[in-house]
CSV table of C-alpha atoms and ligand atoms in Angstrom, one decimal:
chain,number,residue,atom,x,y,z
Y,7,MET,CA,-13.3,-46.1,5.1
Y,8,THR,CA,-13.1,-43.2,7.7
Y,9,PRO,CA,-14.2,-39.7,6.6
Y,10,LEU,CA,-10.5,-38.6,6.7
Y,11,GLY,CA,-9.6,-41.7,4.7
Y,12,GLU,CA,-12.0,-40.4,1.9
Y,13,ILE,CA,-10.3,-37.0,1.9
Y,14,LEU,CA,-6.8,-38.6,1.7
Y,15,ALA,CA,-7.8,-41.0,-1.0
Y,16,ALA,CA,-9.2,-38.1,-3.1
Y,17,ARG,CA,-6.0,-36.2,-2.6
Y,18,ILE,CA,-4.0,-39.2,-3.8
Y,19,ARG,CA,-6.3,-39.8,-6.7
Y,20,SER,CA,-5.8,-36.2,-7.9
Y,21,GLY,CA,-2.1,-35.6,-7.0
Y,22,GLY,CA,-0.5,-39.0,-6.8
Y,23,PRO,CA,1.0,-40.8,-3.8
Y,24,ILE,CA,1.7,-38.6,-0.7
Y,25,LEU,CA,4.6,-38.5,1.7
Y,26,PHE,CA,4.0,-40.6,4.8
Y,27,SER,CA,4.5,-37.4,6.9
Y,28,GLU,CA,1.6,-35.9,5.1
Y,29,PHE,CA,-0.6,-38.9,5.8
Y,30,MET,CA,0.5,-39.0,9.5
Y,31,ASP,CA,0.0,-35.3,9.9
Y,32,ALA,CA,-3.5,-35.5,8.6
Y,33,ALA,CA,-4.3,-38.7,10.5
Y,34,LEU,CA,-3.2,-37.1,13.8
Y,35,TYR,CA,-3.8,-33.4,13.4
Y,36,HIS,CA,-6.3,-32.7,10.6
Y,37,PRO,CA,-8.3,-29.7,12.2
Y,38,GLU,CA,-11.6,-31.6,12.4
Y,39,LEU,CA,-10.9,-35.3,11.7
Y,40,GLY,CA,-7.4,-35.8,13.1
Y,41,TYR,CA,-7.0,-38.3,15.9
Y,42,TYR,CA,-5.8,-35.7,18.4
Y,43,ARG,CA,-8.5,-33.2,17.3
Y,44,SER,CA,-11.5,-35.4,17.6
Y,45,PRO,CA,-13.8,-34.9,20.7
Y,46,ARG,CA,-13.0,-38.5,21.8
Y,47,ASP,CA,-10.4,-38.5,24.5
Y,48,PRO,CA,-7.5,-40.8,23.5
Y,49,PHE,CA,-5.9,-40.9,27.0
Y,50,GLY,CA,-6.6,-43.3,29.9
Y,51,THR,CA,-8.8,-46.3,30.6
Y,52,GLN,CA,-11.6,-45.3,28.2
Y,53,GLY,CA,-9.2,-44.2,25.5
Y,54,ASP,CA,-6.4,-45.9,23.6
Y,55,PHE,CA,-3.3,-45.6,25.8
Y,56,PHE,CA,-1.8,-44.4,29.1
Y,57,THR,CA,1.1,-42.0,29.5
Y,58,ALA,CA,3.0,-41.1,32.6
Y,59,SER,CA,1.0,-37.9,32.8
Y,60,GLN,CA,-2.1,-39.8,33.9
Y,61,LEU,CA,-0.1,-41.1,37.0
Y,62,GLN,CA,-0.9,-38.0,39.1
Y,63,PRO,CA,0.1,-36.7,41.5
Y,64,VAL,CA,3.3,-38.7,41.7
Y,65,PHE,CA,4.6,-38.1,38.1
Y,66,GLY,CA,3.8,-34.3,38.4
Y,67,ARG,CA,5.5,-34.0,41.8
Y,68,LEU,CA,8.7,-35.7,40.6
Y,69,VAL,CA,8.7,-33.5,37.4
Y,70,ALA,CA,8.3,-30.5,39.6
Y,71,ALA,CA,11.2,-31.6,41.8
Y,72,ALA,CA,13.4,-32.2,38.7
Y,73,ILE,CA,12.5,-28.7,37.4
Y,74,ARG,CA,13.3,-27.0,40.7
Y,75,GLN,CA,16.9,-28.1,40.3
Y,76,TYR,CA,17.2,-25.6,37.4
Y,77,LEU,CA,15.7,-22.7,39.2
Y,78,PRO,CA,18.5,-20.0,39.5
Y,79,ALA,CA,19.4,-19.2,43.2
Y,80,GLY,CA,17.1,-16.5,44.5
Y,81,ALA,CA,14.7,-16.6,41.6
Y,82,ALA,CA,11.0,-16.7,42.2
Y,83,PRO,CA,9.4,-19.9,40.8
Y,84,THR,CA,6.4,-17.8,39.6
Y,85,ASP,CA,8.8,-16.0,37.3
Y,86,PHE,CA,10.2,-19.2,36.0
Y,87,THR,CA,8.3,-20.5,33.0
Y,88,VAL,CA,7.6,-24.2,32.4
Y,89,ALA,CA,6.4,-24.5,28.8
Y,90,GLU,CA,5.1,-27.9,28.2
Y,91,TRP,CA,5.0,-28.7,24.5
Y,92,GLY,CA,2.5,-31.5,23.6
Y,93,ALA,CA,0.7,-31.1,26.9
Y,94,GLY,CA,-2.3,-33.1,25.9
Y,95,ARG,CA,-4.9,-32.9,28.7
Y,96,ALA,CA,-2.4,-30.6,30.6
Y,97,GLU,CA,-2.4,-33.0,33.5
Y,98,LEU,CA,0.7,-31.4,35.0
Y,99,THR,CA,-1.2,-28.1,35.7
Y,100,GLU,CA,-1.7,-28.7,39.5
Y,101,ALA,CA,1.8,-30.2,40.1
Y,102,LEU,CA,3.5,-27.3,38.3
Y,103,ALA,CA,1.3,-24.6,39.7
Y,104,GLU,CA,4.3,-23.1,41.7
Y,105,PHE,CA,5.9,-22.1,38.3
Y,106,HIS,CA,4.5,-20.0,35.5
Y,107,TYR,CA,3.2,-23.2,33.7
Y,108,ILE,CA,2.1,-22.9,30.1
Y,109,PRO,CA,0.6,-26.0,28.4
Y,110,ILE,CA,1.0,-25.9,24.6
Y,111,ASP,CA,-0.5,-28.3,22.2
Y,112,SER,CA,-1.0,-28.4,18.4
Y,113,GLY,CA,-3.7,-25.8,17.9
Y,114,SER,CA,-3.9,-24.7,21.5
Y,115,GLY,CA,-1.8,-22.7,24.0
Y,116,GLU,CA,0.1,-19.5,23.5
Y,117,VAL,CA,3.9,-20.0,23.1
Y,118,PRO,CA,5.4,-16.9,24.8
Y,119,ALA,CA,7.6,-14.8,22.5
Y,120,THR,CA,10.4,-15.3,24.9
Y,121,PHE,CA,10.8,-16.8,28.4
Y,122,GLU,CA,13.3,-18.0,30.9
Y,123,GLY,CA,12.7,-21.5,32.3
Y,124,VAL,CA,12.2,-25.1,31.2
Y,125,VAL,CA,11.0,-26.5,27.9
Y,126,PHE,CA,9.3,-29.8,29.0
Y,127,SER,CA,7.7,-32.5,27.0
Y,128,ASN,CA,6.4,-36.0,27.6
Y,129,GLU,CA,5.7,-38.2,24.6
Y,130,LEU,CA,5.8,-35.3,22.2
Y,131,PHE,CA,8.6,-36.3,19.8
Y,132,ASP,CA,7.1,-39.8,19.2
Y,133,ALA,CA,3.9,-38.1,17.9
Y,134,LEU,CA,5.7,-35.9,15.3
Y,135,PRO,CA,5.0,-36.9,11.7
Y,136,VAL,CA,7.9,-38.8,10.0
Y,137,ASP,CA,8.7,-39.8,6.5
Y,138,LEU,CA,9.6,-43.4,5.6
Y,139,ALA,CA,12.6,-44.6,3.6
Y,140,GLN,CA,13.6,-48.0,2.3
Y,141,ARG,CA,16.9,-49.4,1.2
Y,142,CYS,CA,16.3,-51.1,-2.1
Y,143,GLY,CA,19.6,-52.7,-3.1
Y,144,VAL,CA,22.2,-49.9,-3.0
Y,145,GLU,CA,19.6,-47.1,-3.2
Y,146,TRP,CA,17.4,-45.4,-0.6
Y,147,ARG,CA,13.9,-44.7,-1.8
Y,148,MET,CA,11.1,-42.6,-0.2
Y,149,ILE,CA,8.1,-44.8,0.7
Y,150,ARG,CA,5.0,-42.9,-0.1
Y,151,VAL,CA,1.3,-43.7,0.5
Y,152,SER,CA,-0.9,-44.6,-2.5
Y,153,PHE,CA,-4.5,-45.8,-2.6
Y,154,GLY,CA,-5.8,-48.9,-4.5
Y,155,ASP,CA,-8.2,-51.8,-4.1
Y,156,GLY,CA,-10.1,-49.7,-1.5
Y,157,ARG,CA,-7.1,-49.3,0.9
Y,158,PHE,CA,-4.0,-47.3,1.5
Y,159,GLN,CA,-0.8,-49.0,0.4
Y,160,TRP,CA,3.0,-48.4,0.6
Y,161,HIS,CA,4.5,-47.1,-2.6
Y,162,ALA,CA,8.3,-47.0,-3.3
Y,163,ALA,CA,8.9,-43.6,-4.9
Y,164,GLU,CA,11.7,-41.2,-5.6
Y,165,ARG,CA,15.3,-41.5,-4.4
Y,166,LEU,CA,16.1,-39.7,-1.2
Y,167,GLU,CA,17.6,-36.3,-1.4
Y,168,GLU,CA,21.2,-36.0,-0.1
Y,169,GLN,CA,20.6,-34.9,3.5
Y,170,TRP,CA,18.2,-37.7,4.3
Y,171,ARG,CA,20.2,-40.3,2.3
Y,172,HIS,CA,23.2,-39.6,4.5
Y,173,TYR,CA,21.0,-39.8,7.6
Y,174,ALA,CA,19.4,-43.2,6.5
Y,175,SER,CA,22.6,-44.8,5.3
Y,176,ASP,CA,24.6,-43.8,8.5
Y,177,LEU,CA,21.8,-45.0,10.8
Y,178,ALA,CA,21.3,-48.2,8.9
Y,179,ALA,CA,25.0,-49.1,8.7
Y,180,PRO,CA,24.8,-51.8,11.3
Y,181,LEU,CA,21.9,-53.4,9.3
Y,182,GLU,CA,24.2,-53.9,6.2
Y,183,ASP,CA,23.3,-57.6,5.9
Y,184,ARG,CA,19.5,-57.1,6.1
Y,185,PRO,CA,17.4,-56.8,3.0
Y,186,ASP,CA,14.7,-54.1,2.6
Y,187,VAL,CA,15.6,-52.1,5.7
Y,188,LEU,CA,13.1,-49.4,6.6
Y,189,ILE,CA,14.1,-46.2,8.4
Y,190,GLU,CA,11.9,-43.4,9.6
Y,191,LEU,CA,13.1,-39.9,8.7
Y,192,PRO,CA,12.4,-37.5,11.6
Y,193,VAL,CA,11.6,-34.5,9.3
Y,194,ARG,CA,9.7,-32.5,12.0
Y,195,LEU,CA,12.0,-33.0,15.0
Y,196,ARG,CA,14.5,-30.3,14.3
Y,197,PRO,CA,12.0,-27.6,13.3
Y,198,VAL,CA,10.0,-28.2,16.5
Y,199,MET,CA,13.1,-28.1,18.6
Y,200,GLU,CA,14.3,-24.9,16.9
Y,201,THR,CA,10.9,-23.3,17.8
Y,202,MET,CA,11.2,-24.4,21.4
Y,203,VAL,CA,14.7,-23.2,21.8
Y,204,SER,CA,14.2,-19.9,19.9
Y,205,ARG,CA,11.6,-18.9,22.6
Y,206,CYS,CA,13.7,-19.8,25.6
Y,207,ARG,CA,16.2,-17.2,26.6
Y,208,GLY,CA,17.8,-19.5,29.1
Y,209,GLY,CA,17.1,-22.5,31.2
Y,210,ALA,CA,16.7,-26.2,30.4
Y,211,PHE,CA,15.2,-28.7,28.1
Y,212,ILE,CA,13.7,-31.9,29.4
Y,213,ALA,CA,12.1,-34.5,27.0
Y,214,ILE,CA,10.7,-37.8,28.1
Y,215,ASP,CA,10.0,-40.3,25.4
Y,216,TYR,CA,10.7,-43.8,24.1
Y,217,GLY,CA,13.1,-44.4,21.3
Y,218,TYR,CA,16.5,-45.8,20.3
Y,219,THR,CA,20.1,-44.7,19.9
Y,220,ALA,CA,22.1,-45.3,16.8
Y,221,ARG,CA,23.7,-48.3,18.4
Y,222,GLU,CA,20.2,-49.8,19.1
Y,223,VAL,CA,18.9,-49.6,15.5
Y,224,VAL,CA,19.7,-53.3,15.0
Y,225,ARG,CA,16.5,-54.0,17.0
Y,226,PHE,CA,14.4,-52.2,14.4
Y,227,PRO,CA,15.2,-53.3,10.8
Y,228,GLN,CA,11.6,-52.7,9.7
Y,229,GLY,CA,11.3,-49.3,11.5
Y,230,THR,CA,9.3,-48.5,14.5
Y,231,LEU,CA,6.0,-47.2,13.2
Y,232,MET,CA,3.1,-48.4,15.4
Y,233,SER,CA,-0.6,-47.6,15.9
Y,234,TYR,CA,-2.6,-47.8,19.2
Y,235,ARG,CA,-6.2,-48.4,19.6
Y,236,ARG,CA,-8.1,-49.4,22.7
Y,237,HIS,CA,-4.9,-50.3,24.5
Y,238,GLN,CA,-3.7,-52.7,21.7
Y,239,ALA,CA,-0.8,-52.1,19.4
Y,240,PHE,CA,-1.2,-52.6,15.6
Y,241,ASP,CA,1.4,-52.4,12.9
Y,242,ASP,CA,-1.0,-51.4,10.1
Y,243,VAL,CA,-0.5,-47.6,10.5
Y,244,LEU,CA,-2.3,-46.9,7.3
Y,245,ALA,CA,-5.6,-48.4,8.5
Y,246,SER,CA,-8.5,-46.1,9.6
Y,247,PRO,CA,-6.7,-42.7,9.4
Y,248,GLY,CA,-8.0,-40.4,12.2
Y,249,GLU,CA,-9.3,-43.2,14.4
Y,250,GLN,CA,-6.0,-44.6,15.7
Y,251,ASP,CA,-2.8,-43.2,17.1
Y,252,ILE,CA,0.4,-43.4,15.0
Y,253,THR,CA,3.8,-43.2,16.7
Y,254,ALA,CA,7.5,-43.6,15.7
Y,255,HIS,CA,10.2,-44.2,18.2
Y,256,VAL,CA,12.4,-41.2,18.8
Y,257,PRO,CA,15.9,-41.4,17.3
Y,258,PHE,CA,17.8,-40.1,20.3
Y,259,THR,CA,21.2,-39.9,18.7
Y,260,TYR,CA,19.7,-37.5,16.1
Y,261,LEU,CA,17.8,-35.6,18.8
Y,262,GLU,CA,21.1,-35.2,20.7
Y,263,ARG,CA,22.8,-33.9,17.6
Y,264,CYS,CA,20.0,-31.4,16.9
Y,265,ALA,CA,20.1,-30.2,20.5
Y,266,ALA,CA,23.9,-29.5,20.2
Y,267,GLU,CA,23.3,-27.7,16.9
Y,268,CYS,CA,20.6,-25.6,18.5
Y,269,GLY,CA,23.2,-24.5,21.1
Y,270,MET,CA,22.2,-26.7,24.1
Y,271,SER,CA,24.9,-28.0,26.4
Y,272,ALA,CA,25.5,-30.4,29.2
Y,273,ALA,CA,23.3,-32.9,27.5
Y,274,LYS,CA,22.3,-36.1,29.3
Y,275,LEU,CA,20.4,-39.2,28.1
Y,276,GLU,CA,19.3,-41.4,30.9
Y,277,ASN,CA,16.6,-44.0,31.6
Y,278,PHE,CA,13.3,-42.7,33.0
Y,279,SER,CA,13.9,-44.6,36.2
Y,280,GLN,CA,17.3,-42.9,36.8
Y,281,PHE,CA,15.6,-39.5,36.2
Y,282,LEU,CA,12.8,-40.4,38.7
Y,283,LEU,CA,15.3,-41.6,41.3
Y,284,ARG,CA,17.3,-38.4,41.0
Y,285,ALA,CA,14.2,-36.3,41.3
Y,286,GLY,CA,13.0,-38.2,44.4
Y,287,GLU,CA,16.3,-38.9,46.2
Y,288,THR,CA,16.6,-35.6,48.2
Y,289,ASP,CA,13.8,-36.7,50.6
Y,290,GLN,CA,13.5,-40.4,49.7
Y,291,PHE,CA,10.3,-39.8,47.8
Y,292,ALA,CA,8.6,-38.4,50.9
Y,293,ALA,CA,7.1,-35.4,49.1
Y,294,ALA,CA,6.1,-37.4,46.0
Y,295,LEU,CA,4.2,-39.9,48.2
Y,296,GLU,CA,2.7,-37.5,50.7
Y,297,ALA,CA,-1.0,-38.5,51.2
Y,298,PRO,CA,-3.8,-37.6,53.6
Y,299,ASP,CA,-4.7,-41.3,54.4
Y,300,GLU,CA,-3.6,-44.8,54.0
Y,301,ALA,CA,-5.8,-45.6,51.0
Y,302,SER,CA,-4.4,-42.6,49.1
Y,303,ALA,CA,-0.8,-43.5,50.2
Y,304,MET,CA,-1.3,-47.0,48.8
Y,305,ARG,CA,-2.5,-45.5,45.4
Y,306,LEU,CA,0.5,-43.2,45.3
Y,307,ARG,CA,2.9,-46.0,46.0
Y,308,LEU,CA,1.4,-48.0,43.1
Y,309,GLN,CA,1.8,-45.0,40.8
Y,310,LEU,CA,5.5,-44.8,41.8
Y,311,LYS,CA,5.9,-48.5,41.2
Y,312,THR,CA,4.4,-48.2,37.7
Y,313,LEU,CA,6.6,-45.2,36.9
Y,314,LEU,CA,9.8,-46.9,38.1
Y,315,PHE,CA,9.2,-50.5,37.1
Y,316,GLY,CA,6.5,-50.4,34.4
Y,317,MET,CA,7.9,-47.4,32.4
Y,318,GLY,CA,11.3,-46.8,33.9
Y,319,GLU,CA,13.4,-48.9,31.5
Y,320,THR,CA,11.2,-48.3,28.4
Y,321,PHE,CA,11.3,-44.5,28.5
Y,322,ARG,CA,14.3,-42.2,28.5
Y,323,VAL,CA,14.9,-38.7,29.4
Y,324,PHE,CA,17.0,-36.3,27.4
Y,325,SER,CA,17.9,-33.2,29.3
Y,326,ALA,CA,20.2,-30.3,28.5
Y,327,LEU,CA,20.9,-26.7,29.3
Y,328,ILE,CA,19.7,-23.9,27.1
Y,329,ALA,CA,22.4,-21.4,27.6
Y,330,ARG,CA,22.1,-17.7,28.4
Y,331,PRO,CA,25.2,-15.7,29.2
Y,332,GLY,CA,25.6,-15.5,33.0
Y,333,MET,CA,23.0,-18.2,33.7
Y,334,GLY,CA,24.1,-20.8,36.4
Y,335,SER,CA,24.1,-24.5,35.6
Y,336,GLN,CA,22.0,-27.2,37.2
Y,337,LYS,CA,22.5,-27.3,41.0
Y,338,SER,CA,23.0,-31.0,41.4
W,30,SAM,C1,1.2,-38.7,22.9
W,30,SAM,S1,0.5,-37.2,23.3
W,30,SAM,C2,1.2,-36.8,24.8
W,30,SAM,C3,0.4,-35.9,25.6
W,30,SAM,C4,0.9,-35.6,27.1
W,30,SAM,N1,2.2,-35.0,27.1
W,30,SAM,C5,0.9,-36.8,27.9
W,30,SAM,O1,2.0,-37.2,28.3
W,30,SAM,O2,-0.2,-37.4,28.2
W,30,SAM,C6,1.3,-36.1,22.1
W,30,SAM,C7,0.7,-34.7,22.2
W,30,SAM,O3,1.6,-33.8,21.4
W,30,SAM,C8,0.8,-32.9,20.7
W,30,SAM,N2,1.6,-32.3,19.6
W,30,SAM,C9,2.0,-32.9,18.5
W,30,SAM,N3,2.7,-32.0,17.7
W,30,SAM,C10,2.8,-30.9,18.4
W,30,SAM,C11,3.5,-29.6,18.2
W,30,SAM,N4,4.2,-29.4,17.1
W,30,SAM,N5,3.4,-28.7,19.2
W,30,SAM,C12,2.7,-28.9,20.3
W,30,SAM,N6,2.0,-30.1,20.6
W,30,SAM,C13,2.1,-31.1,19.7
W,30,SAM,C14,-0.4,-33.7,20.3
W,30,SAM,O4,-1.5,-33.0,19.9
W,30,SAM,C15,-0.6,-34.6,21.5
W,30,SAM,O5,-1.5,-34.0,22.5
């Protein structure tokens, strides 16, 4: 049992089964023992997984090119804020140095009270705690986490309250014929998005992540929860809390709805490869691939290949305008 596991087990013994979002929140973000708070670096070869952010400089250069398209004519890039939520190791710092770049992570980075610019995130939304619901016959039940026989277990608990019952039954409609359907409830998505948008006086929102649209839910009748450790995926997300990553695919149709309800406009959901191609097309990737020598050039070409062909179809990019009266729209 991990030290965090002991804490969670004691909490369950005294208060009963906990929501999965509470378990996931502690597993990832407990101030001392959470996966993202431990001194061990989860990113890269020695860690548990890679993200596009480790493919520097090419990823950063293409993100910078995409962000430049939102810069109002005549505005100085240094006055244009790029607030990266869930910045992790802040690996975009160098590539975004032309802007007023602010890396924000849970427990670090100062969110400005108000700014004009771009709210950017890469693999933030898949790391937000979710609840879990199961369709049992005609009912939707919350699936909590209990503790017994020395391990954490799933526990079918109370009926879903109305808002999330509607969410789950609408989303699971195409899975009508499947028994025991599991759906994650993205309970933190909207509050986080509201915080982001409330700070931005005008500009754009760009979120890169993996996930599914409502039409694609048929691929995930048992939900999408997954753990990562040492570059391997595990489906036992209750094992070893604090020592393995836990993720849930992003429900893009819900994210789009929240964005519209938060006042965003001109929303677009595209494959990561399309986003990269648009960002690089102006100069045929010349700036993204600029290198001082052939060995570096080769390394950069490999990075672009990994981004386009390794991640390009798995990841998607949601972008939209955060309106401010009088603000121009995207140039291209
Ligand atoms: C999968 S990592 C991605 C890190 C980085 N963007 C990258 O691409 O390598 C998710 C990050 O989101 C951060 N995070 C989670 N919830 C957050 C929140 N509400 N606000 C800011 N950062 C958050 C986590 O601490 C973690 O560093």
